[in-house]
Amino acid sequence: MKFFSSFKLNKTFALIIILFYLASYFSACSSPTKDSSSQSVPPQPQAISYGQPPEFMEVFSPPGNDYADPSLYAKEKEISWADLPPAILSQVQPIISAPQKIIFRKQIQEEKEHWSFELFLNEDDYLGFEYQPEGKLIQIFSYVNEKTEEPGAIFYQGNLQPISLPALPSGVKQKISQLSIFGHPQAAWQAKGRYGQRYLVSFISPQEETVFSLGEKGFVFSAGPRQAMLQPALPYKQDSLAEIEKNLAPFKDKYNLNQILNEIKSQAEQVSIKSSPAFRFAVMGDSRSNLKVFQYILQSINRWQPDFVINTGDLTYNGYAEEMNNYLFSTLDKFAPFPFIPVIGNHDCRRGSQAYHYVFGPNSHYFYFDFLNARFIILDNNSCPATPSWSEQLSAAEEWLRTAGDMKKFVFIHRPPAEIEKWAYHSMPYRMSRPFTKLMSQYKVDHVFCGHIHAYSTATYQGIPYTITGGGGGPLHQYFGEKGSSFHYVMVDVYPQKIEMILVRLVPLKREK
């Protein structure tokens, strides 16, 4: 009897021991991952919903999204001259005789089928054509040296001056003689266009009137109906210094890049004193167009207690001082207690960079900073007037990467590389992209973050991982699946020996009807 009593006691004791170890195991699994040589970073928050009534629920996912809608690739295919319908080919050949390649698209606009194609003159310059299937020209537009000229957006008001046909430059007259298929030249104008001297020539046929915009040597930059081609395009609004100071003076010191980087340096010193070499940062981008989403994302990020946040560009829609006041800085003041580091986007500088420079400083286009065992490099790959030359930036980036030694290396740009096929539709040009990706591979950069495409998408190119995080509020691109085409940000934990990431999406909650 005593034996059986002892056996029951030992069995109970063993069960208690097993339960204790199981509890310890699951507790360890639910705790943040710890590096063998460091303390842990702050734990992962529990998912919550945002809004009253709730509109978004946080969804945590592991990193990675290789998906791209097959239609993204099906929209474009390379064709030859022989593939163009004869009615279109006879019109296009006089304009340009030997393109490097032709990319063809068939699309539906306003329930009508359009034939859209681009003739690439080289890897960066092309002419775009839109035709109806029967061969009627809708429009021609050009993209030359990162400058687009299209009907309705060519000339400033009051610039057009009549000029006689015989007075046109010889190169223009030679091209006119090749365009007789569009009708007979009837009238001409000259103007200083947004991107240089232009000559407009009107061709009249029994069916329509088409106006061509040509350069002095006869290159066709655009063409379309008279009402579109002769429509005045007013100069972009420019902020006055008084407007900038009125809207942005309260933020000038707080968000100046030098001030932010000093704050980050001080923060890094405090982290190192705690003998914890692990740290955390968040990446988001393209937060320009949905204030509610932008606010929700900042609140969600704040719950992770990151050391800093980097935005991959397009902070506001136009970069005006009033927008930066009401949309950006008022929101940051309310919802972002962490250091905020901007990457300039094309929307931030497309109407000028005066307001951006006033707050962030003129040195905010490209720079680097170090945080513990990592180097962060920010570059400006836009095509705005104030954008520093790309060769100058790559030269600086090469030096910063070379001197980083064994540090982890993170690089941030706005427009993604064109070599990654699923991103090429909305990327920087190949002439910029090729030397950039080569540099990233040469120095084995740990990760490159981009924006510009309003989605979450990942890829590996030449051994380097790339992430697009552009889901901060801009209208979403619908090519990247349920996981990718969503509002989101990325949380990054950096340990001495590894990097861990979590994708956090704001998923709209479905309403009961």
Coordinates of C-alpha atoms in Angstrom, one line a residue:
M1 CA 0.0 0.0 0.0
K2 CA 2.8 2.3 0.9
F3 CA 4.5 1.5 -2.4
F4 CA 1.4 2.5 -4.5
S5 CA 1.0 5.7 -2.5
S6 CA 4.7 6.6 -3.2
F7 CA 4.2 5.7 -6.9
K8 CA 1.2 8.1 -7.1
L9 CA 3.2 10.9 -5.5
N10 CA 6.1 10.5 -7.8
K11 CA 3.8 10.4 -10.8
T12 CA 2.1 13.6 -9.7
F13 CA 5.5 15.2 -9.1
A14 CA 6.7 14.1 -12.6
L15 CA 3.5 15.6 -14.1
I16 CA 4.2 18.9 -12.4
I17 CA 7.7 19.0 -13.7
I18 CA 6.5 18.2 -17.3
L19 CA 3.9 21.0 -17.1
F20 CA 6.5 23.4 -15.8
Y21 CA 8.8 22.7 -18.7
L22 CA 6.0 23.0 -21.2
A23 CA 5.0 26.3 -19.8
S24 CA 8.6 27.5 -20.0
Y25 CA 8.8 26.3 -23.6
F26 CA 5.7 28.1 -24.8
S27 CA 6.7 31.2 -22.8
A28 CA 10.0 31.3 -24.7
C29 CA 8.2 30.7 -28.0
S30 CA 5.8 33.6 -27.4
S31 CA 8.6 36.0 -26.3
P32 CA 10.6 38.0 -28.9
T33 CA 13.4 36.2 -30.6
K34 CA 16.7 36.7 -28.9
D35 CA 20.1 36.8 -30.5
S36 CA 22.7 34.6 -28.8
S37 CA 24.9 37.6 -28.2
S38 CA 22.3 40.3 -27.4
Q39 CA 19.3 41.2 -25.4
S40 CA 16.0 41.3 -27.1
V41 CA 14.4 44.3 -28.7
P42 CA 10.9 45.3 -27.5
P43 CA 8.2 42.6 -28.0
Q44 CA 5.7 42.3 -30.8
P45 CA 2.4 44.1 -29.9
Q46 CA -0.9 42.3 -30.0
A47 CA -3.1 43.1 -33.0
I48 CA -5.6 45.8 -32.5
S49 CA -8.2 47.5 -34.7
Y50 CA -8.3 51.2 -35.5
G51 CA -11.1 53.8 -35.8
Q52 CA -14.4 54.4 -34.2
P53 CA -16.2 52.3 -35.3
P54 CA -13.1 50.1 -36.2
E55 CA -12.1 50.4 -39.8
F56 CA -8.8 48.6 -40.0
M57 CA -7.3 45.5 -38.3
E58 CA -3.6 44.9 -38.0
V59 CA -2.4 41.7 -39.7
F60 CA 1.1 40.5 -39.0
S61 CA 2.9 38.4 -41.7
P62 CA 6.4 37.1 -42.3
P63 CA 8.4 39.1 -44.9
G64 CA 8.3 38.3 -48.6
N65 CA 5.9 38.8 -51.5
D66 CA 7.1 37.4 -54.8
Y67 CA 3.7 37.5 -56.4
A68 CA 2.8 39.7 -59.4
D69 CA -0.4 39.5 -61.3
P70 CA 0.2 37.8 -64.7
S71 CA -1.7 40.6 -66.3
L72 CA 1.1 42.9 -65.3
Y73 CA 3.4 41.0 -67.7
A74 CA 0.6 40.3 -70.3
K75 CA 0.0 44.0 -70.8
E76 CA 3.3 44.4 -72.6
K77 CA 5.0 42.4 -75.3
E78 CA 7.8 43.2 -77.7
I79 CA 6.7 43.2 -81.3
S80 CA 8.3 44.0 -84.7
W81 CA 7.4 46.5 -87.4
A82 CA 5.5 43.7 -89.2
D83 CA 3.2 43.2 -86.3
L84 CA 1.8 46.8 -86.6
P85 CA -1.4 47.1 -88.6
P86 CA -0.6 48.6 -92.1
A87 CA -2.8 51.7 -91.4
I88 CA -0.7 52.5 -88.3
L89 CA 2.6 51.5 -89.7
S90 CA 2.3 53.9 -92.7
Q91 CA 1.9 56.8 -90.3
V92 CA 4.6 55.8 -87.7
Q93 CA 7.5 55.0 -90.1
P94 CA 7.9 58.6 -91.3
I95 CA 8.2 59.8 -87.7
I96 CA 10.9 57.4 -86.7
S97 CA 12.5 54.8 -88.9
A98 CA 14.7 52.6 -86.6
P99 CA 13.6 52.1 -83.0
Q100 CA 15.5 49.6 -80.9
K101 CA 12.3 47.9 -79.9
I102 CA 8.6 48.3 -79.9
I103 CA 6.5 47.4 -76.8
F104 CA 2.9 46.8 -77.6
R105 CA -0.2 47.1 -75.3
K106 CA -3.9 46.5 -76.1
Q107 CA -6.1 48.3 -73.6
I108 CA -9.7 49.3 -73.1
Q109 CA -10.6 52.9 -72.4
E110 CA -14.1 54.1 -72.1
E111 CA -15.4 50.8 -73.4
K112 CA -13.3 51.2 -76.6
E113 CA -10.3 49.2 -77.6
H114 CA -7.1 51.2 -78.0
W115 CA -3.8 50.1 -79.5
S116 CA -1.1 51.6 -77.4
F117 CA 2.6 51.1 -78.1
E118 CA 6.0 52.6 -77.4
L119 CA 8.9 52.9 -79.7
F120 CA 12.1 52.8 -77.8
L121 CA 14.8 55.0 -79.4
N122 CA 17.2 53.8 -76.8
E123 CA 16.9 52.5 -73.2
D124 CA 15.7 55.9 -71.8
D125 CA 14.0 57.8 -74.6
Y126 CA 10.8 56.7 -76.3
L127 CA 7.8 57.8 -78.3
G128 CA 4.4 56.6 -77.1
F129 CA 1.5 56.2 -79.6
E130 CA -2.2 55.6 -79.0
Y131 CA -4.4 54.6 -81.9
Q132 CA -7.8 53.4 -82.5
P133 CA -7.9 49.9 -84.2
E134 CA -8.9 51.4 -87.6
G135 CA -5.8 53.6 -87.6
K136 CA -7.0 56.9 -86.2
L137 CA -4.3 58.7 -84.2
I138 CA -5.4 59.5 -80.6
Q139 CA -2.1 61.0 -79.4
I140 CA 1.7 60.8 -79.5
F141 CA 3.8 61.6 -76.5
S142 CA 7.5 61.5 -75.8
Y143 CA 9.7 60.7 -72.9
V144 CA 13.1 62.1 -73.4
N145 CA 15.8 62.4 -70.7
E146 CA 13.1 61.8 -68.0
K147 CA 10.9 64.6 -69.3
T148 CA 7.5 63.8 -70.6
E149 CA 5.7 66.0 -73.3
E150 CA 2.1 65.1 -74.1
P151 CA -1.0 66.9 -75.5
G152 CA -2.5 69.3 -73.0
A153 CA 0.7 69.8 -71.0
I154 CA 3.3 71.4 -73.3
F155 CA 3.1 75.2 -73.5
Y156 CA 2.7 78.0 -71.1
Q157 CA -0.1 80.4 -71.6
G158 CA 0.7 83.2 -74.0
N159 CA 3.8 81.5 -75.5
L160 CA 2.3 80.6 -78.9
Q161 CA 3.4 82.9 -81.7
P162 CA 2.2 82.4 -85.3
I163 CA 5.0 81.6 -87.8
S164 CA 4.8 81.1 -91.6
L165 CA 5.5 77.6 -92.9
P166 CA 8.5 78.9 -95.1
A167 CA 10.0 80.4 -91.9
L168 CA 10.3 77.1 -90.1
P169 CA 13.8 75.6 -89.5
S170 CA 15.0 73.3 -92.3
G171 CA 14.8 70.2 -90.0
V172 CA 11.2 70.9 -89.2
K173 CA 10.3 71.5 -92.9
Q174 CA 12.0 68.2 -93.9
K175 CA 9.9 66.3 -91.3
I176 CA 6.7 68.0 -92.5
S177 CA 7.3 66.6 -95.9
Q178 CA 7.2 63.1 -94.5
L179 CA 4.0 63.6 -92.6
S180 CA 1.7 64.2 -95.5
I181 CA -0.4 61.1 -94.6
F182 CA -1.9 63.2 -91.8
G183 CA -3.1 65.9 -94.3
H184 CA -1.8 69.2 -95.6
P185 CA 0.1 71.6 -93.4
Q186 CA -2.0 74.6 -92.8
A187 CA -0.6 76.7 -90.0
A188 CA 2.4 76.9 -87.7
W189 CA 3.3 78.4 -84.3
Q190 CA 6.5 78.7 -82.4
A191 CA 6.9 78.7 -78.6
K192 CA 9.3 78.2 -75.8
G193 CA 7.9 75.0 -74.3
R194 CA 8.5 73.6 -70.9
Y195 CA 11.4 71.6 -72.1
G196 CA 12.8 73.8 -74.9
Q197 CA 12.0 75.5 -78.2
R198 CA 9.0 73.9 -80.1
Y199 CA 7.3 74.4 -83.4
L200 CA 3.7 73.4 -83.8
V201 CA 2.4 72.5 -87.2
S202 CA -1.3 71.8 -88.0
F203 CA -2.2 69.1 -90.6
I204 CA -5.8 69.1 -91.9
S205 CA -7.4 66.1 -93.5
P206 CA -11.0 65.5 -94.5
Q207 CA -11.5 63.6 -91.2
E208 CA -9.7 65.7 -88.6
E209 CA -7.0 68.2 -87.7
T210 CA -3.8 67.0 -86.1
V211 CA -1.2 69.2 -84.5
F212 CA 2.4 68.1 -84.2
S213 CA 5.0 69.5 -81.8
L214 CA 8.5 69.3 -83.2
G215 CA 12.0 70.3 -82.0
E216 CA 14.3 72.6 -84.1
K217 CA 15.9 69.5 -85.8
G218 CA 12.5 68.0 -86.7
F219 CA 12.1 65.5 -83.8
V220 CA 8.4 64.8 -83.1
F221 CA 7.8 65.3 -79.4
S222 CA 4.0 65.0 -79.3
A223 CA 0.9 65.1 -81.4
G224 CA -2.9 65.1 -81.0
P225 CA -6.1 67.0 -81.7
R226 CA -5.9 70.7 -82.0
Q227 CA -7.9 71.4 -78.8
A228 CA -5.5 69.3 -76.8
M229 CA -2.3 70.5 -78.4
L230 CA -3.0 74.2 -78.2
Q231 CA -4.5 74.1 -74.7
P232 CA -2.4 76.5 -72.5
A233 CA -0.6 74.8 -69.6
L234 CA -0.1 77.3 -66.8
P235 CA 3.2 77.3 -64.8
Y236 CA 3.2 75.4 -61.7
K237 CA 2.4 77.3 -58.5
Q238 CA 5.5 78.2 -56.5
D239 CA 5.5 78.8 -52.8
S240 CA 6.6 82.3 -51.7
L241 CA 9.1 82.6 -48.9
A242 CA 6.3 84.2 -46.9
E243 CA 4.0 81.2 -47.4
I244 CA 6.8 78.8 -46.5
E245 CA 7.6 80.7 -43.3
K246 CA 3.9 81.0 -42.3
N247 CA 3.3 77.3 -42.6
L248 CA 6.6 75.7 -41.7
A249 CA 8.4 78.0 -39.2
P250 CA 7.2 76.0 -36.2
F251 CA 8.7 72.8 -37.6
K252 CA 12.0 74.1 -38.9
D253 CA 14.2 73.2 -36.0
K254 CA 12.3 70.1 -34.8
Y255 CA 12.5 68.2 -38.2
N256 CA 15.7 69.6 -39.6
L257 CA 17.8 66.6 -40.8
N258 CA 20.9 67.6 -38.8
Q259 CA 18.7 67.8 -35.6
I260 CA 17.2 64.4 -36.3
L261 CA 20.5 62.7 -37.0
N262 CA 22.0 64.2 -33.8
E263 CA 19.0 62.8 -31.9
I264 CA 19.6 59.4 -33.5
K265 CA 23.3 59.5 -32.6
S266 CA 22.4 60.3 -29.0
Q267 CA 19.9 57.5 -29.0
A268 CA 22.4 55.0 -30.3
E269 CA 24.8 55.9 -27.5
Q270 CA 22.1 55.2 -25.0
V271 CA 21.3 51.8 -26.5
S272 CA 25.0 50.8 -26.5
I273 CA 25.3 51.8 -22.8
K274 CA 22.5 49.3 -22.0
S275 CA 24.8 46.6 -23.5
S276 CA 22.0 45.7 -26.0
P277 CA 23.4 45.8 -29.6
A278 CA 19.9 44.9 -31.0
F279 CA 17.7 47.7 -32.3
R280 CA 14.5 48.3 -34.2
F281 CA 13.4 50.6 -37.0
A282 CA 10.3 50.9 -39.3
V283 CA 10.0 51.6 -43.0
M284 CA 7.0 53.0 -44.7
G285 CA 6.4 55.1 -47.8
D286 CA 4.1 57.0 -50.2
S287 CA 2.0 58.3 -47.3
R288 CA 0.8 61.3 -49.4
S289 CA -2.9 60.8 -50.2
N290 CA -4.9 59.3 -47.3
L291 CA -4.6 61.1 -44.0
K292 CA -6.6 58.5 -42.1
V293 CA -4.3 55.6 -43.2
F294 CA -1.2 57.7 -42.5
Q295 CA -2.4 58.4 -39.0
Y296 CA -3.3 54.8 -38.3
I297 CA 0.1 53.6 -39.5
L298 CA 1.9 56.0 -37.3
Q299 CA -0.1 54.9 -34.3
S300 CA 0.6 51.3 -35.1
I301 CA 4.3 51.9 -35.5
N302 CA 4.5 53.7 -32.2
R303 CA 3.3 50.6 -30.4
W304 CA 6.5 48.9 -31.4
Q305 CA 8.7 51.6 -29.9
P306 CA 11.2 51.8 -32.8
D307 CA 14.4 53.7 -32.5
F308 CA 13.5 55.6 -35.7
V309 CA 11.3 55.5 -38.8
I310 CA 12.3 55.9 -42.5
N311 CA 9.8 57.0 -45.1
T312 CA 10.7 56.0 -48.6
G313 CA 9.3 59.2 -50.2
D314 CA 6.2 61.1 -51.4
L315 CA 5.3 62.6 -48.0
T316 CA 2.7 64.9 -49.6
Y317 CA 1.1 65.2 -53.0
N318 CA 2.7 68.4 -54.3
G319 CA 5.3 69.3 -51.7
Y320 CA 3.7 72.7 -51.0
A321 CA 4.3 74.3 -47.6
E322 CA 0.6 74.3 -46.7
E323 CA 0.3 70.6 -47.4
M324 CA 3.5 69.9 -45.4
N325 CA 2.0 71.8 -42.5
N326 CA -1.6 70.4 -42.5
Y327 CA -0.9 66.9 -43.8
L328 CA 2.6 65.9 -42.7
F329 CA 4.0 67.8 -39.8
S330 CA 0.8 68.3 -37.9
T331 CA 0.3 64.5 -38.1
L332 CA 3.9 63.7 -37.1
D333 CA 3.6 66.1 -34.1
K334 CA 0.5 64.2 -32.9
F335 CA 1.3 60.6 -33.7
A336 CA 5.1 60.2 -34.1
P337 CA 7.3 60.5 -31.0
F338 CA 10.1 58.7 -32.8
P339 CA 12.8 60.3 -35.0
F340 CA 11.4 60.6 -38.6
I341 CA 13.9 60.3 -41.5
P342 CA 12.6 61.2 -45.0
V343 CA 13.7 59.9 -48.4
I344 CA 12.7 62.6 -51.0
G345 CA 10.1 61.4 -53.5
N346 CA 9.1 62.7 -56.9
H347 CA 5.9 64.2 -55.4
D348 CA 8.0 66.0 -52.8
C349 CA 10.0 67.9 -55.4
R350 CA 7.9 68.0 -58.5
R351 CA 6.6 71.5 -57.8
G352 CA 10.0 72.7 -56.4
S353 CA 11.9 71.7 -53.3
Q354 CA 11.8 75.1 -51.5
A355 CA 9.5 73.9 -48.7
Y356 CA 11.3 70.6 -48.3
H357 CA 14.6 72.3 -48.0
Y358 CA 13.3 74.9 -45.6
V359 CA 12.4 72.2 -43.0
F360 CA 14.7 69.2 -43.7
G361 CA 17.7 71.2 -45.0
P362 CA 19.4 71.4 -48.4
N363 CA 21.6 68.4 -47.5
S364 CA 18.5 66.2 -47.3
H365 CA 18.7 64.8 -50.8
Y366 CA 21.4 62.2 -50.1
F367 CA 23.3 61.4 -46.9
Y368 CA 24.2 58.6 -44.5
F369 CA 24.2 57.9 -40.8
D370 CA 25.3 55.0 -38.5
F371 CA 23.3 53.4 -35.8
L372 CA 25.3 50.8 -33.7
N373 CA 26.5 48.1 -36.1
A374 CA 24.6 49.4 -39.2
R375 CA 25.1 52.1 -41.9
F376 CA 22.0 53.7 -43.5
I377 CA 22.4 55.4 -46.9
I378 CA 19.7 57.5 -48.4
L379 CA 19.8 58.6 -52.1
D380 CA 17.6 60.8 -54.3
N381 CA 16.9 59.1 -57.6
N382 CA 14.1 61.5 -58.8
S383 CA 14.2 63.8 -61.8
C384 CA 13.4 67.1 -60.2
P385 CA 15.3 70.4 -60.8
A386 CA 17.0 70.3 -57.5
T387 CA 18.0 66.6 -57.7
P388 CA 21.8 66.2 -57.4
S389 CA 23.5 64.4 -60.3
W390 CA 23.2 60.6 -60.1
S391 CA 26.9 60.1 -60.8
E392 CA 27.7 62.4 -57.9
Q393 CA 25.4 60.4 -55.5
L394 CA 26.7 57.0 -56.6
S395 CA 30.3 58.2 -56.1
A396 CA 29.4 59.2 -52.5
A397 CA 27.5 56.0 -51.9
E398 CA 30.4 54.0 -53.1
E399 CA 32.6 55.7 -50.5
W400 CA 30.1 55.2 -47.7
L401 CA 29.7 51.5 -48.6
R402 CA 33.5 51.0 -48.9
T403 CA 34.2 52.5 -45.5
A404 CA 31.3 50.7 -43.8
G405 CA 33.5 47.6 -43.4
D406 CA 31.7 44.8 -41.5
M407 CA 28.7 47.0 -40.6
K408 CA 25.3 46.0 -41.9
K409 CA 24.4 48.1 -44.9
F410 CA 20.9 49.4 -45.7
V411 CA 20.1 51.6 -48.7
F412 CA 17.0 53.6 -49.3
I413 CA 15.7 55.1 -52.6
H414 CA 12.3 56.2 -53.9
R415 CA 12.0 54.8 -57.4
P416 CA 12.8 51.0 -57.6
P417 CA 15.3 49.5 -60.0
A418 CA 14.2 48.7 -63.6
E419 CA 16.0 45.4 -63.8
I420 CA 13.4 43.8 -61.6
E421 CA 10.8 43.1 -64.3
K422 CA 7.6 43.4 -62.3
W423 CA 8.7 46.8 -61.1
A424 CA 9.9 48.2 -64.5
Y425 CA 6.6 49.8 -65.3
H426 CA 7.1 52.3 -62.5
S427 CA 10.9 52.6 -61.9
M428 CA 13.9 54.7 -62.4
P429 CA 15.4 54.6 -65.9
Y430 CA 17.9 51.8 -66.9
R431 CA 20.8 54.2 -67.2
M432 CA 20.3 55.0 -63.5
S433 CA 19.3 51.6 -62.4
R434 CA 22.2 49.6 -63.9
P435 CA 25.1 51.2 -62.1
F436 CA 23.0 51.4 -58.9
T437 CA 22.2 47.6 -58.7
K438 CA 25.8 46.8 -59.7
L439 CA 27.0 48.9 -56.7
M440 CA 24.6 47.2 -54.4
S441 CA 25.9 43.8 -55.4
Q442 CA 29.5 44.8 -55.3
Y443 CA 29.3 45.8 -51.7
K444 CA 26.8 43.0 -50.7
V445 CA 24.3 45.4 -49.3
D446 CA 22.1 43.7 -46.7
H447 CA 18.8 45.3 -47.9
V448 CA 17.5 47.9 -50.3
F449 CA 14.2 49.6 -49.6
C450 CA 12.2 51.5 -52.2
G451 CA 8.8 53.2 -52.6
H452 CA 7.0 54.8 -55.6
I453 CA 5.0 51.7 -56.3
H454 CA 2.0 51.8 -53.9
A455 CA 2.2 48.2 -52.7
Y456 CA 4.4 45.7 -50.8
S457 CA 6.6 43.6 -53.0
T458 CA 9.9 41.9 -52.6
A459 CA 12.6 40.5 -54.9
T460 CA 16.2 39.4 -55.0
Y461 CA 18.4 40.7 -57.7
Q462 CA 22.1 39.6 -58.1
G463 CA 22.0 38.3 -54.6
I464 CA 20.7 41.5 -52.9
P465 CA 17.2 41.6 -51.3
Y466 CA 15.0 44.5 -52.4
T467 CA 11.7 45.5 -50.8
I468 CA 9.1 48.0 -52.0
T469 CA 7.1 49.5 -49.2
G470 CA 4.8 52.1 -50.7
G471 CA 1.6 51.4 -48.8
G472 CA 1.5 54.4 -46.5
G473 CA -1.7 56.0 -48.0
G474 CA -1.2 56.5 -51.7
P475 CA -3.8 54.9 -54.1
L476 CA -2.8 51.2 -54.1
H477 CA -1.4 49.4 -57.2
Q478 CA -3.5 46.3 -57.8
Y479 CA -0.8 43.9 -59.3
F480 CA 0.7 42.4 -56.1
G481 CA -2.0 40.2 -54.6
E482 CA -3.9 40.4 -51.3
K483 CA -0.7 40.5 -49.3
G484 CA 1.0 43.1 -51.5
S485 CA -1.8 45.5 -52.6
S486 CA -2.6 46.8 -49.1
F487 CA -1.7 49.6 -46.8
H488 CA 1.2 48.5 -44.7
Y489 CA 4.6 49.2 -43.2
V490 CA 7.6 47.0 -42.4
M491 CA 9.2 46.5 -39.0
V492 CA 12.9 45.6 -38.9
D493 CA 14.8 44.2 -36.0
V494 CA 18.6 44.2 -36.3
Y495 CA 20.8 41.9 -34.3
P496 CA 24.6 41.5 -34.4
Q497 CA 24.3 38.3 -36.5
K498 CA 20.9 38.6 -38.3
I499 CA 18.0 40.8 -39.5
E500 CA 14.4 40.0 -38.8
M501 CA 11.4 41.6 -40.5
I502 CA 7.6 41.7 -40.0
L503 CA 5.1 43.0 -42.5
V504 CA 2.2 44.8 -40.8
R505 CA -0.9 45.4 -42.9
L506 CA -3.9 47.5 -42.2
V507 CA -6.7 45.4 -43.5
P508 CA -10.1 47.0 -43.9
L509 CA -12.8 45.4 -41.7
K510 CA -15.9 44.3 -43.6
R511 CA -19.1 45.9 -42.5
E512 CA -22.3 44.0 -41.7
K513 CA -25.1 45.1 -44.0

